[in-house]
XYZ file of C-alpha atoms in Angstrom:
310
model
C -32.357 1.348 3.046
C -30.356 2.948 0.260
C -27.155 1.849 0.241
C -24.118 4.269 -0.546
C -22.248 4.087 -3.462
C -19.570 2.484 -4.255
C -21.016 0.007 -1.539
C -17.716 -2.662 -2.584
C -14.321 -1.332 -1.293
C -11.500 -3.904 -1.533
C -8.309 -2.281 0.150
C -5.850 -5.256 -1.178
C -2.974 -3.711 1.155
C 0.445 -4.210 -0.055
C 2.655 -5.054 2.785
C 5.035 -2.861 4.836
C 3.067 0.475 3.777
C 1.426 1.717 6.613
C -1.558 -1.043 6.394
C -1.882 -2.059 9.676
C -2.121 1.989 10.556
C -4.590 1.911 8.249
C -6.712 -1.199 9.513
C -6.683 -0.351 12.769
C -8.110 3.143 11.632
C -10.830 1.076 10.055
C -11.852 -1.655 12.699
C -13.256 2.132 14.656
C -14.550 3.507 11.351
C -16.581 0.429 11.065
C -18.430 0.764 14.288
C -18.864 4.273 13.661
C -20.414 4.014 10.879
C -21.965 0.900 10.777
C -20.065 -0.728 7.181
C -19.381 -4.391 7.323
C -15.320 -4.459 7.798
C -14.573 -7.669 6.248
C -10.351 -9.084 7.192
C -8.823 -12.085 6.531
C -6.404 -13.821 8.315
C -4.406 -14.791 5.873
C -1.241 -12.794 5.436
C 1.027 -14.919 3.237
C -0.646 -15.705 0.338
C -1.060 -13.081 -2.368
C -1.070 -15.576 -5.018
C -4.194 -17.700 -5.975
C -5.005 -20.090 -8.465
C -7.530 -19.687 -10.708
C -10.295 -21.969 -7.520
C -8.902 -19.996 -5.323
C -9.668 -17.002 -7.163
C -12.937 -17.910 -7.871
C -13.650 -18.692 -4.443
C -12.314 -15.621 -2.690
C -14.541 -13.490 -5.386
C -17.308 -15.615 -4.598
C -17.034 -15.071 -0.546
C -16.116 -11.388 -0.817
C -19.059 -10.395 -3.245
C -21.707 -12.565 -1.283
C -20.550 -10.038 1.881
C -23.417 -8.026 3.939
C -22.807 -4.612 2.136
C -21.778 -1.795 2.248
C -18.570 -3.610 3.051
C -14.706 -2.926 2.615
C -12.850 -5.844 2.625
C -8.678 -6.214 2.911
C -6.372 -8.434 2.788
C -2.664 -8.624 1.182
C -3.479 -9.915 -2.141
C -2.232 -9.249 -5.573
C -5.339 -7.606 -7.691
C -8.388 -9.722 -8.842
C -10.270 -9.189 -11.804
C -13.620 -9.743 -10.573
C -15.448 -9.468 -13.992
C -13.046 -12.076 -15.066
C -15.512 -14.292 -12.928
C -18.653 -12.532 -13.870
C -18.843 -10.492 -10.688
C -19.142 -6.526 -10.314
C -15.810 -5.056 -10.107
C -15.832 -3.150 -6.656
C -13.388 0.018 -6.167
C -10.045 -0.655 -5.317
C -8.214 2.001 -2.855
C -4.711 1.307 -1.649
C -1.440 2.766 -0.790
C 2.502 2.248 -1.557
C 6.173 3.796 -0.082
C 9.276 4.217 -1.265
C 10.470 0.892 -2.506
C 13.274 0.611 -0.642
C 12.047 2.188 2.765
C 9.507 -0.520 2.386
C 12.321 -3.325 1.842
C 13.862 -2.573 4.756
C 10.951 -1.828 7.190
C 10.085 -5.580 6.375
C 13.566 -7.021 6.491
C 13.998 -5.520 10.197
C 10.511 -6.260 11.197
C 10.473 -10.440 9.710
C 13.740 -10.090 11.875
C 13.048 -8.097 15.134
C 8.925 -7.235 15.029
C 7.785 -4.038 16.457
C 6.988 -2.138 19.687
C 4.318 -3.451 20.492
C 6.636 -5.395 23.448
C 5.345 -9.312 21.944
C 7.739 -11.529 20.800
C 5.872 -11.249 17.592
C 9.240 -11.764 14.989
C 9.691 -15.041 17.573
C 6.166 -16.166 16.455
C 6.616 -14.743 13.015
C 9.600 -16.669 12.201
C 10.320 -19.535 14.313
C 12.974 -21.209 11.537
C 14.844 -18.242 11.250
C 18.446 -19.334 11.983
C 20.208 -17.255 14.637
C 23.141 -16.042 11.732
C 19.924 -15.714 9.271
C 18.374 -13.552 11.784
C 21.260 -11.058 12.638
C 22.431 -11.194 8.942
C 24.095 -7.790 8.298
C 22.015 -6.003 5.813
C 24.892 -4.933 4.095
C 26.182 -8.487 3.592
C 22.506 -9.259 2.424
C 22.588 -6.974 -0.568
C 26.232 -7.115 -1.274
C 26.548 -10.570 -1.360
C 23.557 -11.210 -3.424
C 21.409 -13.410 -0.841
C 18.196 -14.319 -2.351
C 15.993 -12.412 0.373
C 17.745 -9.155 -1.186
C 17.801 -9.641 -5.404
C 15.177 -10.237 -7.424
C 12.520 -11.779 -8.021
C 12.284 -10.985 -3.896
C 12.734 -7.481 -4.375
C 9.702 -7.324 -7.205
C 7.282 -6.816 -4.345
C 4.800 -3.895 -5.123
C 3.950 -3.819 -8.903
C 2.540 -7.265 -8.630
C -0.465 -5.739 -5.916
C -1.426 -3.774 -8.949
C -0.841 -6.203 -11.964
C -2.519 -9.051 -10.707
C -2.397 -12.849 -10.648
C -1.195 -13.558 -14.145
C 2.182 -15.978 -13.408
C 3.909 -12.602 -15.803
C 2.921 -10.174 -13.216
C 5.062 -11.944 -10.993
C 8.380 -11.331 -13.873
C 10.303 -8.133 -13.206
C 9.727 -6.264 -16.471
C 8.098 -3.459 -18.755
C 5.004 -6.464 -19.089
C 4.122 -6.363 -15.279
C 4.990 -2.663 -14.785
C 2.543 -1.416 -17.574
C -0.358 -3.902 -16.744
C -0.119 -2.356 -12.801
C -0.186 1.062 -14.172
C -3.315 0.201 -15.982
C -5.184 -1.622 -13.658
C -4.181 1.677 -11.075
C -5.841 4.097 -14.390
C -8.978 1.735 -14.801
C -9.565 -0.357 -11.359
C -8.235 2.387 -8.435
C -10.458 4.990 -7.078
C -6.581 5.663 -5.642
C -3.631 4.963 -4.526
C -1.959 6.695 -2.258
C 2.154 7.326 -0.916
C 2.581 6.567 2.765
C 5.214 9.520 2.935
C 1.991 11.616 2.657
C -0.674 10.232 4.856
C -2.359 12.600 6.156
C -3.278 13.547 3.037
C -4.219 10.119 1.943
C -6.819 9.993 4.624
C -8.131 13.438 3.597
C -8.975 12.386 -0.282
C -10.172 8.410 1.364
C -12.755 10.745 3.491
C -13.764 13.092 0.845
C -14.199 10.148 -2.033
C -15.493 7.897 0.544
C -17.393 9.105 3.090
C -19.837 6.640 4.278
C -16.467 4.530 5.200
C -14.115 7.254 5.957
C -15.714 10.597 7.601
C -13.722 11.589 10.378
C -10.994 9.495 9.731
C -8.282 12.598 9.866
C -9.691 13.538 13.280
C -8.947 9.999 14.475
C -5.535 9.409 13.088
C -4.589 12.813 14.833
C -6.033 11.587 18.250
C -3.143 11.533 20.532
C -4.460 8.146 21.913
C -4.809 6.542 18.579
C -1.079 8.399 17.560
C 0.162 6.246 20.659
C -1.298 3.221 19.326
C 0.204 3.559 15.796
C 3.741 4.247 17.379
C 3.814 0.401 18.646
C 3.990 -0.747 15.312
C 7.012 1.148 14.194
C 9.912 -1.546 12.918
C 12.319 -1.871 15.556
C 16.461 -2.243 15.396
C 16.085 -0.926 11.723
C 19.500 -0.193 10.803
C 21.063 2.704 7.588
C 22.907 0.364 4.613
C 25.818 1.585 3.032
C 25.124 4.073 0.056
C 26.845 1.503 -2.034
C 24.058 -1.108 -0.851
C 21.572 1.378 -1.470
C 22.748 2.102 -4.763
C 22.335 -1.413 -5.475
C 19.289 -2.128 -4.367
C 18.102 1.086 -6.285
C 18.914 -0.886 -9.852
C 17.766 -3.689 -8.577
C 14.107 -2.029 -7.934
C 14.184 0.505 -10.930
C 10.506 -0.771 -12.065
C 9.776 -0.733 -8.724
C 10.660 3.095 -8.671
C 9.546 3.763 -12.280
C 6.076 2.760 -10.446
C 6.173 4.344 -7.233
C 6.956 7.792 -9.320
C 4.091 7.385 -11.742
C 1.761 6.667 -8.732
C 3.365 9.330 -7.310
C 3.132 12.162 -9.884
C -1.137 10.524 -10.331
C -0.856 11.249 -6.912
C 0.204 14.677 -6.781
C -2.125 15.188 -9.388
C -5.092 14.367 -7.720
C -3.861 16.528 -4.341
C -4.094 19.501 -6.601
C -7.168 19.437 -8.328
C -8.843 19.033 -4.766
C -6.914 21.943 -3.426
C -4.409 20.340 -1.362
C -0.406 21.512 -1.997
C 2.270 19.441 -2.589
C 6.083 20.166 -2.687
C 7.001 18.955 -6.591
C 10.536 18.890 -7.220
C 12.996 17.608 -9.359
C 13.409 14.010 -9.461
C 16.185 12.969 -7.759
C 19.195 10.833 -9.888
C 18.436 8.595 -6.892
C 15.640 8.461 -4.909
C 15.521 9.815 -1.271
C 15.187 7.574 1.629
C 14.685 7.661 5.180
C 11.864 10.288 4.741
C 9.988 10.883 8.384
C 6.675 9.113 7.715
C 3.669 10.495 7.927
C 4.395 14.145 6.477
C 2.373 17.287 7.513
C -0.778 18.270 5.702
C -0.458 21.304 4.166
C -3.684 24.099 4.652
C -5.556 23.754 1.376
C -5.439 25.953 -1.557
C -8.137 28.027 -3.410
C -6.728 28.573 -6.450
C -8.333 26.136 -8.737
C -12.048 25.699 -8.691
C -13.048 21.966 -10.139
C -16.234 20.125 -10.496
C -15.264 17.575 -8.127
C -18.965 16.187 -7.609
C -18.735 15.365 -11.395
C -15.158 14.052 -11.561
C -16.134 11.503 -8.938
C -19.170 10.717 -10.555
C -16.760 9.510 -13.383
C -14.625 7.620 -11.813
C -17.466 5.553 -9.960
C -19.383 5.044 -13.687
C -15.620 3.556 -15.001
């Protein structure tokens, strides 16, 4: 049997950004199309030493493949360890629409109608658990300052103790590894589209995926893990937290514009405007696919042929 190439996928999912969407979209892609899903069920521990490291490398490359394996962990060099780099997909939000989706759901879980927050959090203290978000960032609580708030750059920088710094250091080593490691990375606000490029770069993992995510049964599904009691901060909190994450943004809007990029040379329109002096939040997640465009003819075969020889 001939396996498909890439036949390593590591989706290291960074939390809060539509992952568990995204897993659940995979667990029936899997038995569709016969890849070996590989999870973990670990969900706290993005860090590793250098064993660990060389232990989860070991496991992951010794999988039955083709296989895609995810977990939320910060990047791994695999060659570091003398294994074959697999491709990397994965996808990121708006940094502070992310921030807030996990501060609500740590706090008050999801849909889904299980006292999963309960479960989640058993030592959260009754004032610690109804702490006014506003309070939170005004008040400078460690759960909403940095280093907490240095969330998503460290996905894409890696496991080097700098990555975990808030700085130009981490923030240029993640846009690196996203150039040189990522088949792509994708923004949450634009799904649908997401899933469109996954199936047409990835095929053997992700054909049909679009049709399934559209399924009214599977849309139900999805619903029940919308954040619940998520509550607006001031735009003075906002504001705050905006400084507070600006290599945060400065990341999210270079993934972004890559991105938008990529949309376009496989026909697919996006809505580029000015950048904001602040970013936009609160955008209704996913957004609707645009009908492709015809107006640029690439050699697509060839410019995926390139990325897989990288």
């Amino acid at each position: 049997q001939v396996l498909p190439f890439p036949s390593q996928v590591v989706y290291n999912r960074v939390g809060k950004c539509g992952s568990r969407t995204v897993v659940l979209l995979l667990r029936i892609l899997s038995e569709k199309h016969g890849f070996n899903l590989v999870t973990s069920d670990i969900h706290n521990k993005t860090r590793l030493t250098k064993t660990e490291q060389m232990e989860l490398i070991k496991n992951i490359s010794t999988a039955e493949q083709p296989y895609l394996f995810t977990r939320h962990v910060h990047f791994l060099n695999f060659s570091r360890f003398g294994g074959d780099q697999p491709v990397y997909i994965n996808i990121i939000r708006d940094p502070v629409n992310r921030f807030l989706s996990n501060y609500f759901f740590r706090r008050f879980g999801d849909w889904r109608g299980e006292q999963n927050h309960m479960i989640r959090t058993p030592s959260m203290r009754q004032e610690e658990r109804y702490l006014d978000i506003n309070v939170c960032i005004l008040e400078n609580y460690p759960e909403c300052s940095n280093p907490r708030l240095f969330y998503i750059i460290p996905y894409f920088c890696g496991q080097h103790p700098r990555c975990r710094e808030p700085g130009e250091w981490a923030l240029e080593r993640a846009k690196l590894n996203v150039n040189e490691n990522f088949l792509l990375v994708g923004i949450l606000e634009e799904l649908e589209d997401v899933l469109l490029l996954l199936e047409r770069f990835l095929p053997h993992y992700f054909k049909d995926v679009l049709s399934i995510y559209k399924n009214p049964e599977h849309r139900k599904l999805g619903n029940l893990t919308v954040t619940v009691k998520k509550t607006v901060p001031s735009p003075e909190a906002v504001q705050i937290l905006y400084q507070r994450m600006r290599y945060e943004y400065e990341f999210y809007y270079y993934v972004k514009e890559q991105f938008h990029l990529l949309k376009r040379k496989f026909g697919l329109k996006s809505h580029i405007r000015k950048p904001h002096p602040r970013p936009e939040f609160f955008i209704p997640s996913p957004l609707e696919t645009e009908e492709p465009i015809d107006d640029e003819e690439e050699d697509d075969e060839k410019w995926l042929e390139d990325i897989y020889k990288r």
